[in-house]
């Protein structure tokens, strides 16, 4: 069967880009289109590692769930995470109802931004800790036999055979933040004193969310091993697909938190943010499907490692941003440089792929 062209994987992205660009222009003219374009580039630059991680997980899922990830996942990513989620922050942070929160986002974007920024430390605590758990799971994997940053990864693999090191690491980190970290957190351009529980509780929720998803995945995998009849296998495959889909959406949401907050530095308009970040989100999903069907991650053997190190740096940057401002360029560098280095190293390691792409 003839292989799909590379461009064909991005037809959906081009369609979304065209429709969103027209809507942006009709909504606010060339300036809204300009802001939306910047947001889409921001989203793609911060989420390139997300595409690689998604591709690694999606490669183990049935074709039907890949399609659902592209369709349903896109709706959740654009409308849910980038539109409804910020409004829910306002809803839970104030005494306003959901409709009032929505009207505030549309009619008074400055006040809306101020309320979002007042929850900055809570969002960064949750998202940073969830992504850090994802990185630690990769580093402390006793079954991992391919190492990119050899000394660190090899040592971590050996250490992981002793016990659950990542849980111990997280406990010490939370303990250190409890007793050492300052009470002052970033809120917009100001430093504000808060109760430490506003930092610690979201971190614990992030860790619990990670372990709950891991528990659900483990339960489904165990069920798959025990079932032997075709009908039972079909049921567990559907259940496993749903859990993996939920896992992907959770990862996507954690990646999106930094982008959603960073978007307010460009515009406070919720419609422009949703459309601009939505274009970037569709680009990430199209890239993910391309990587899965072309087996890019398996051919470039260190690409997943680069993505995971990028996640580790981004998660730490999110935790640091609770207490200090970090330049956006530095955060973008964390997202791109490890992947670029891993990609180059993979080409060097696997020269046969250049001369014979089919091998």
GROMACS .gro file of C-alpha atoms in nm:
model
  359
    1UNK     CA    1   0.000   0.000   0.000
    2UNK     CA    2   0.128   0.345  -0.094
    3UNK     CA    3   0.250   0.546   0.202
    4UNK     CA    4   0.070   0.871   0.285
    5UNK     CA    5   0.257   1.188   0.201
    6UNK     CA    6   0.388   1.395   0.489
    7UNK     CA    7   0.167   1.691   0.398
    8UNK     CA    8  -0.147   1.475   0.416
    9UNK     CA    9  -0.101   1.434   0.793
   10UNK     CA   10  -0.146   1.810   0.831
   11UNK     CA   11  -0.460   1.863   0.622
   12UNK     CA   12  -0.665   1.886   0.941
   13UNK     CA   13  -0.427   2.145   1.081
   14UNK     CA   14  -0.445   2.356   0.766
   15UNK     CA   15  -0.826   2.344   0.776
   16UNK     CA   16  -0.835   2.450   1.142
   17UNK     CA   17  -0.574   2.721   1.076
   18UNK     CA   18  -0.776   2.862   0.786
   19UNK     CA   19  -1.110   2.863   0.974
   20UNK     CA   20  -0.955   3.003   1.295
   21UNK     CA   21  -0.767   3.273   1.100
   22UNK     CA   22  -1.087   3.384   0.928
   23UNK     CA   23  -1.269   3.393   1.263
   24UNK     CA   24  -0.986   3.592   1.420
   25UNK     CA   25  -0.993   3.844   1.136
   26UNK     CA   26  -1.371   3.880   1.150
   27UNK     CA   27  -1.359   3.912   1.527
   28UNK     CA   28  -1.083   4.171   1.563
   29UNK     CA   29  -0.920   4.248   1.230
   30UNK     CA   30  -0.551   4.214   1.144
   31UNK     CA   31  -0.437   4.280   1.501
   32UNK     CA   32  -0.641   3.988   1.638
   33UNK     CA   33  -0.505   3.768   1.357
   34UNK     CA   34  -0.151   3.879   1.447
   35UNK     CA   35  -0.202   3.801   1.817
   36UNK     CA   36  -0.359   3.464   1.735
   37UNK     CA   37  -0.062   3.373   1.514
   38UNK     CA   38   0.184   3.456   1.793
   39UNK     CA   39  -0.019   3.243   2.035
   40UNK     CA   40  -0.022   2.947   1.795
   41UNK     CA   41   0.358   2.964   1.760
   42UNK     CA   42   0.390   2.991   2.141
   43UNK     CA   43   0.171   2.685   2.187
   44UNK     CA   44   0.365   2.478   1.934
   45UNK     CA   45   0.706   2.575   2.074
   46UNK     CA   46   0.602   2.489   2.431
   47UNK     CA   47   0.422   2.166   2.335
   48UNK     CA   48   0.659   1.999   2.088
   49UNK     CA   49   0.772   1.762   2.362
   50UNK     CA   50   0.404   1.697   2.432
   51UNK     CA   51   0.366   1.566   2.076
   52UNK     CA   52   0.652   1.319   2.126
   53UNK     CA   53   0.517   1.191   2.457
   54UNK     CA   54   0.168   1.162   2.306
   55UNK     CA   55   0.310   0.967   2.011
   56UNK     CA   56   0.483   0.722   2.246
   57UNK     CA   57   0.156   0.648   2.427
   58UNK     CA   58  -0.067   0.666   2.120
   59UNK     CA   59   0.145   0.405   1.939
   60UNK     CA   60   0.018   0.144   2.188
   61UNK     CA   61  -0.349   0.232   2.130
   62UNK     CA   62  -0.597   0.097   1.876
   63UNK     CA   63  -0.660   0.295   1.556
   64UNK     CA   64  -1.010   0.393   1.671
   65UNK     CA   65  -0.868   0.562   1.981
   66UNK     CA   66  -0.609   0.746   1.773
   67UNK     CA   67  -0.895   0.896   1.572
   68UNK     CA   68  -1.087   0.979   1.886
   69UNK     CA   69  -0.781   1.150   2.029
   70UNK     CA   70  -0.758   1.367   1.719
   71UNK     CA   71  -1.132   1.455   1.719
   72UNK     CA   72  -1.256   1.444   2.079
   73UNK     CA   73  -0.918   1.536   2.218
   74UNK     CA   74  -0.909   1.845   1.998
   75UNK     CA   75  -1.250   1.957   2.125
   76UNK     CA   76  -1.140   1.905   2.485
   77UNK     CA   77  -0.806   2.077   2.424
   78UNK     CA   78  -0.947   2.387   2.256
   79UNK     CA   79  -1.288   2.437   2.416
   80UNK     CA   80  -1.227   2.264   2.747
   81UNK     CA   81  -0.871   2.345   2.853
   82UNK     CA   82  -0.819   2.676   2.672
   83UNK     CA   83  -1.167   2.827   2.710
   84UNK     CA   84  -1.372   2.663   2.987
   85UNK     CA   85  -1.082   2.589   3.224
   86UNK     CA   86  -0.974   2.955   3.274
   87UNK     CA   87  -1.340   3.050   3.329
   88UNK     CA   88  -1.368   2.773   3.591
   89UNK     CA   89  -1.067   2.923   3.769
   90UNK     CA   90  -1.259   3.248   3.801
   91UNK     CA   91  -1.571   3.058   3.906
   92UNK     CA   92  -1.393   2.874   4.190
   93UNK     CA   93  -1.180   3.174   4.292
   94UNK     CA   94  -1.471   3.411   4.340
   95UNK     CA   95  -1.835   3.411   4.452
   96UNK     CA   96  -1.953   3.462   4.091
   97UNK     CA   97  -2.157   3.201   3.908
   98UNK     CA   98  -2.034   3.032   3.591
   99UNK     CA   99  -2.238   3.259   3.361
  100UNK     CA  100  -2.111   3.568   3.545
  101UNK     CA  101  -1.754   3.437   3.513
  102UNK     CA  102  -1.809   3.388   3.140
  103UNK     CA  103  -1.946   3.741   3.101
  104UNK     CA  104  -1.650   3.878   3.297
  105UNK     CA  105  -1.409   3.705   3.056
  106UNK     CA  106  -1.585   3.862   2.758
  107UNK     CA  107  -1.674   4.207   2.891
  108UNK     CA  108  -1.396   4.283   3.142
  109UNK     CA  109  -1.080   4.099   3.032
  110UNK     CA  110  -0.850   4.305   3.259
  111UNK     CA  111  -1.034   4.197   3.575
  112UNK     CA  112  -1.055   3.845   3.435
  113UNK     CA  113  -0.677   3.838   3.389
  114UNK     CA  114  -0.623   3.971   3.741
  115UNK     CA  115  -0.827   3.685   3.891
  116UNK     CA  116  -0.644   3.427   3.676
  117UNK     CA  117  -0.309   3.567   3.790
  118UNK     CA  118  -0.420   3.544   4.153
  119UNK     CA  119  -0.444   3.164   4.099
  120UNK     CA  120  -0.106   3.146   3.922
  121UNK     CA  121   0.073   2.973   4.212
  122UNK     CA  122  -0.201   2.710   4.246
  123UNK     CA  123  -0.199   2.625   3.875
  124UNK     CA  124   0.182   2.609   3.858
  125UNK     CA  125   0.194   2.389   4.172
  126UNK     CA  126  -0.047   2.132   4.028
  127UNK     CA  127   0.085   2.128   3.671
  128UNK     CA  128   0.452   2.137   3.768
  129UNK     CA  129   0.417   1.845   4.008
  130UNK     CA  130   0.215   1.631   3.766
  131UNK     CA  131   0.472   1.679   3.488
  132UNK     CA  132   0.758   1.620   3.732
  133UNK     CA  133   0.602   1.284   3.824
  134UNK     CA  134   0.590   1.197   3.453
  135UNK     CA  135   0.962   1.277   3.420
  136UNK     CA  136   1.056   1.084   3.733
  137UNK     CA  137   0.861   0.782   3.612
  138UNK     CA  138   1.076   0.784   3.298
  139UNK     CA  139   1.407   0.838   3.481
  140UNK     CA  140   1.347   0.583   3.757
  141UNK     CA  141   1.240   0.300   3.527
  142UNK     CA  142   1.412  -0.024   3.621
  143UNK     CA  143   1.326  -0.181   3.282
  144UNK     CA  144   1.482   0.098   3.073
  145UNK     CA  145   1.788  -0.024   2.883
  146UNK     CA  146   1.848   0.268   2.644
  147UNK     CA  147   2.013   0.572   2.800
  148UNK     CA  148   2.076   0.913   2.646
  149UNK     CA  149   2.226   1.114   2.934
  150UNK     CA  150   2.411   0.796   3.021
  151UNK     CA  151   2.557   0.860   3.365
  152UNK     CA  152   2.239   1.005   3.514
  153UNK     CA  153   1.991   0.771   3.344
  154UNK     CA  154   2.199   0.458   3.406
  155UNK     CA  155   2.245   0.548   3.773
  156UNK     CA  156   1.872   0.627   3.809
  157UNK     CA  157   1.779   0.292   3.652
  158UNK     CA  158   2.001   0.105   3.898
  159UNK     CA  159   1.863   0.309   4.188
  160UNK     CA  160   1.504   0.238   4.083
  161UNK     CA  161   1.557  -0.135   4.145
  162UNK     CA  162   1.591  -0.059   4.516
  163UNK     CA  163   1.238   0.084   4.554
  164UNK     CA  164   0.999   0.362   4.452
  165UNK     CA  165   1.259   0.641   4.446
  166UNK     CA  166   1.032   0.891   4.273
  167UNK     CA  167   0.787   0.888   4.565
  168UNK     CA  168   1.074   0.949   4.808
  169UNK     CA  169   1.207   1.231   4.589
  170UNK     CA  170   0.864   1.400   4.577
  171UNK     CA  171   0.819   1.372   4.953
  172UNK     CA  172   1.152   1.543   5.016
  173UNK     CA  173   1.070   1.811   4.759
  174UNK     CA  174   0.732   1.891   4.918
  175UNK     CA  175   0.896   1.887   5.262
  176UNK     CA  176   1.165   2.130   5.142
  177UNK     CA  177   0.905   2.365   4.993
  178UNK     CA  178   0.703   2.348   5.314
  179UNK     CA  179   0.991   2.455   5.539
  180UNK     CA  180   1.240   2.636   5.314
  181UNK     CA  181   1.050   2.806   5.030
  182UNK     CA  182   0.926   3.163   5.089
  183UNK     CA  183   0.563   3.253   5.152
  184UNK     CA  184   0.572   3.514   4.876
  185UNK     CA  185   0.444   3.403   4.536
  186UNK     CA  186   0.418   3.566   4.194
  187UNK     CA  187   0.083   3.731   4.114
  188UNK     CA  188   0.113   3.930   3.794
  189UNK     CA  189   0.388   4.186   3.851
  190UNK     CA  190   0.365   4.167   4.230
  191UNK     CA  191   0.487   3.937   4.506
  192UNK     CA  192   0.208   3.843   4.747
  193UNK     CA  193   0.224   3.656   5.078
  194UNK     CA  194  -0.001   3.347   5.080
  195UNK     CA  195  -0.073   3.049   5.302
  196UNK     CA  196   0.172   2.768   5.222
  197UNK     CA  197  -0.123   2.529   5.194
  198UNK     CA  198  -0.219   2.707   4.868
  199UNK     CA  199   0.107   2.568   4.726
  200UNK     CA  200   0.135   2.233   4.902
  201UNK     CA  201  -0.224   2.108   4.850
  202UNK     CA  202  -0.223   2.153   4.467
  203UNK     CA  203   0.114   1.974   4.457
  204UNK     CA  204  -0.029   1.679   4.651
  205UNK     CA  205  -0.334   1.674   4.422
  206UNK     CA  206  -0.099   1.665   4.122
  207UNK     CA  207   0.085   1.364   4.268
  208UNK     CA  208  -0.241   1.188   4.359
  209UNK     CA  209  -0.380   1.250   4.008
  210UNK     CA  210  -0.069   1.092   3.856
  211UNK     CA  211  -0.084   0.785   4.078
  212UNK     CA  212  -0.460   0.742   4.024
  213UNK     CA  213  -0.411   0.737   3.647
  214UNK     CA  214  -0.121   0.494   3.686
  215UNK     CA  215  -0.340   0.276   3.909
  216UNK     CA  216  -0.620   0.271   3.652
  217UNK     CA  217  -0.376   0.186   3.372
  218UNK     CA  218  -0.222  -0.092   3.580
  219UNK     CA  219  -0.565  -0.236   3.662
  220UNK     CA  220  -0.661  -0.243   3.293
  221UNK     CA  221  -0.330  -0.406   3.194
  222UNK     CA  222  -0.375  -0.671   3.463
  223UNK     CA  223  -0.727  -0.736   3.340
  224UNK     CA  224  -0.597  -0.776   2.984
  225UNK     CA  225  -0.348  -1.038   3.100
  226UNK     CA  226  -0.614  -1.238   3.281
  227UNK     CA  227  -0.873  -1.239   3.003
  228UNK     CA  228  -0.832  -1.484   2.717
  229UNK     CA  229  -1.166  -1.487   2.537
  230UNK     CA  230  -1.209  -1.253   2.241
  231UNK     CA  231  -1.521  -1.086   2.380
  232UNK     CA  232  -1.346  -1.010   2.706
  233UNK     CA  233  -1.040  -0.884   2.525
  234UNK     CA  234  -1.257  -0.646   2.325
  235UNK     CA  235  -1.405  -0.503   2.644
  236UNK     CA  236  -1.066  -0.455   2.810
  237UNK     CA  237  -0.924  -0.304   2.492
  238UNK     CA  238  -1.201  -0.044   2.496
  239UNK     CA  239  -1.144   0.020   2.867
  240UNK     CA  240  -0.767   0.040   2.821
  241UNK     CA  241  -0.813   0.278   2.528
  242UNK     CA  242  -1.032   0.506   2.737
  243UNK     CA  243  -0.783   0.513   3.027
  244UNK     CA  244  -0.495   0.589   2.788
  245UNK     CA  245  -0.710   0.860   2.628
  246UNK     CA  246  -0.778   1.008   2.973
  247UNK     CA  247  -0.406   0.986   3.052
  248UNK     CA  248  -0.319   1.173   2.732
  249UNK     CA  249  -0.572   1.446   2.806
  250UNK     CA  250  -0.433   1.487   3.158
  251UNK     CA  251  -0.082   1.526   3.019
  252UNK     CA  252  -0.207   1.770   2.756
  253UNK     CA  253  -0.381   1.978   3.022
  254UNK     CA  254  -0.065   1.995   3.234
  255UNK     CA  255   0.136   2.107   2.931
  256UNK     CA  256  -0.128   2.364   2.844
  257UNK     CA  257  -0.129   2.539   3.182
  258UNK     CA  258   0.193   2.729   3.113
  259UNK     CA  259   0.076   2.826   2.764
  260UNK     CA  260  -0.264   2.946   2.885
  261UNK     CA  261  -0.104   3.164   3.153
  262UNK     CA  262   0.165   3.287   2.915
  263UNK     CA  263  -0.103   3.387   2.664
  264UNK     CA  264  -0.218   3.667   2.895
  265UNK     CA  265   0.114   3.842   2.830
  266UNK     CA  266   0.000   3.880   2.468
  267UNK     CA  267  -0.376   3.937   2.505
  268UNK     CA  268  -0.648   3.920   2.770
  269UNK     CA  269  -0.919   3.836   2.517
  270UNK     CA  270  -1.047   3.484   2.585
  271UNK     CA  271  -1.171   3.436   2.225
  272UNK     CA  272  -0.832   3.523   2.071
  273UNK     CA  273  -0.658   3.302   2.328
  274UNK     CA  274  -0.884   3.006   2.250
  275UNK     CA  275  -0.849   3.038   1.871
  276UNK     CA  276  -0.475   3.112   1.874
  277UNK     CA  277  -0.383   2.832   2.114
  278UNK     CA  278  -0.631   2.606   1.933
  279UNK     CA  279  -0.433   2.640   1.609
  280UNK     CA  280  -0.118   2.538   1.794
  281UNK     CA  281  -0.298   2.249   1.964
  282UNK     CA  282  -0.415   2.112   1.628
  283UNK     CA  283  -0.059   2.137   1.493
  284UNK     CA  284   0.063   1.933   1.793
  285UNK     CA  285  -0.204   1.666   1.733
  286UNK     CA  286  -0.128   1.640   1.362
  287UNK     CA  287   0.241   1.609   1.445
  288UNK     CA  288   0.158   1.335   1.696
  289UNK     CA  289  -0.035   1.127   1.440
  290UNK     CA  290   0.249   1.172   1.190
  291UNK     CA  291   0.503   1.048   1.447
  292UNK     CA  292   0.290   0.745   1.533
  293UNK     CA  293   0.217   0.628   1.177
  294UNK     CA  294   0.571   0.696   1.052
  295UNK     CA  295   0.721   0.538   1.368
  296UNK     CA  296   0.939   0.845   1.417
  297UNK     CA  297   0.996   0.787   1.790
  298UNK     CA  298   1.121   0.432   1.736
  299UNK     CA  299   1.350   0.535   1.449
  300UNK     CA  300   1.501   0.830   1.634
  301UNK     CA  301   1.591   0.633   1.946
  302UNK     CA  302   1.675   0.927   2.173
  303UNK     CA  303   1.378   1.145   2.077
  304UNK     CA  304   1.161   1.025   2.365
  305UNK     CA  305   1.452   1.085   2.603
  306UNK     CA  306   1.490   1.442   2.480
  307UNK     CA  307   1.116   1.501   2.525
  308UNK     CA  308   1.125   1.365   2.879
  309UNK     CA  309   1.425   1.579   2.975
  310UNK     CA  310   1.237   1.874   2.829
  311UNK     CA  311   0.939   1.782   3.048
  312UNK     CA  312   1.167   1.762   3.351
  313UNK     CA  313   1.307   2.111   3.284
  314UNK     CA  314   0.961   2.254   3.214
  315UNK     CA  315   0.816   2.103   3.532
  316UNK     CA  316   1.097   2.251   3.741
  317UNK     CA  317   1.051   2.587   3.567
  318UNK     CA  318   0.679   2.578   3.656
  319UNK     CA  319   0.766   2.517   4.022
  320UNK     CA  320   1.024   2.797   4.017
  321UNK     CA  321   0.768   3.031   3.858
  322UNK     CA  322   0.558   3.001   4.173
  323UNK     CA  323   0.816   3.220   4.345
  324UNK     CA  324   1.008   3.398   4.065
  325UNK     CA  325   0.950   3.530   3.713
  326UNK     CA  326   1.134   3.342   3.438
  327UNK     CA  327   1.195   3.487   3.090
  328UNK     CA  328   0.964   3.331   2.828
  329UNK     CA  329   1.266   3.270   2.603
  330UNK     CA  330   1.426   3.054   2.874
  331UNK     CA  331   1.111   2.842   2.906
  332UNK     CA  332   1.094   2.799   2.528
  333UNK     CA  333   1.460   2.694   2.532
  334UNK     CA  334   1.380   2.426   2.792
  335UNK     CA  335   1.108   2.296   2.560
  336UNK     CA  336   1.309   2.285   2.236
  337UNK     CA  337   1.683   2.239   2.304
  338UNK     CA  338   1.677   1.891   2.467
  339UNK     CA  339   1.459   1.759   2.181
  340UNK     CA  340   1.684   1.915   1.916
  341UNK     CA  341   1.996   1.765   2.077
  342UNK     CA  342   1.830   1.424   2.111
  343UNK     CA  343   1.719   1.438   1.746
  344UNK     CA  344   2.072   1.518   1.626
  345UNK     CA  345   2.222   1.248   1.847
  346UNK     CA  346   1.967   0.996   1.717
  347UNK     CA  347   2.067   1.070   1.357
  348UNK     CA  348   2.433   1.028   1.448
  349UNK     CA  349   2.358   0.702   1.630
  350UNK     CA  350   2.136   0.562   1.357
  351UNK     CA  351   2.305   0.657   1.029
  352UNK     CA  352   2.131   0.371   0.851
  353UNK     CA  353   1.803   0.559   0.879
  354UNK     CA  354   1.940   0.840   0.661
  355UNK     CA  355   2.052   0.607   0.382
  356UNK     CA  356   1.755   0.368   0.407
  357UNK     CA  357   1.440   0.519   0.566
  358UNK     CA  358   1.248   0.191   0.535
  359UNK     CA  359   1.480   0.009   0.779
   0.00000   0.00000   0.00000
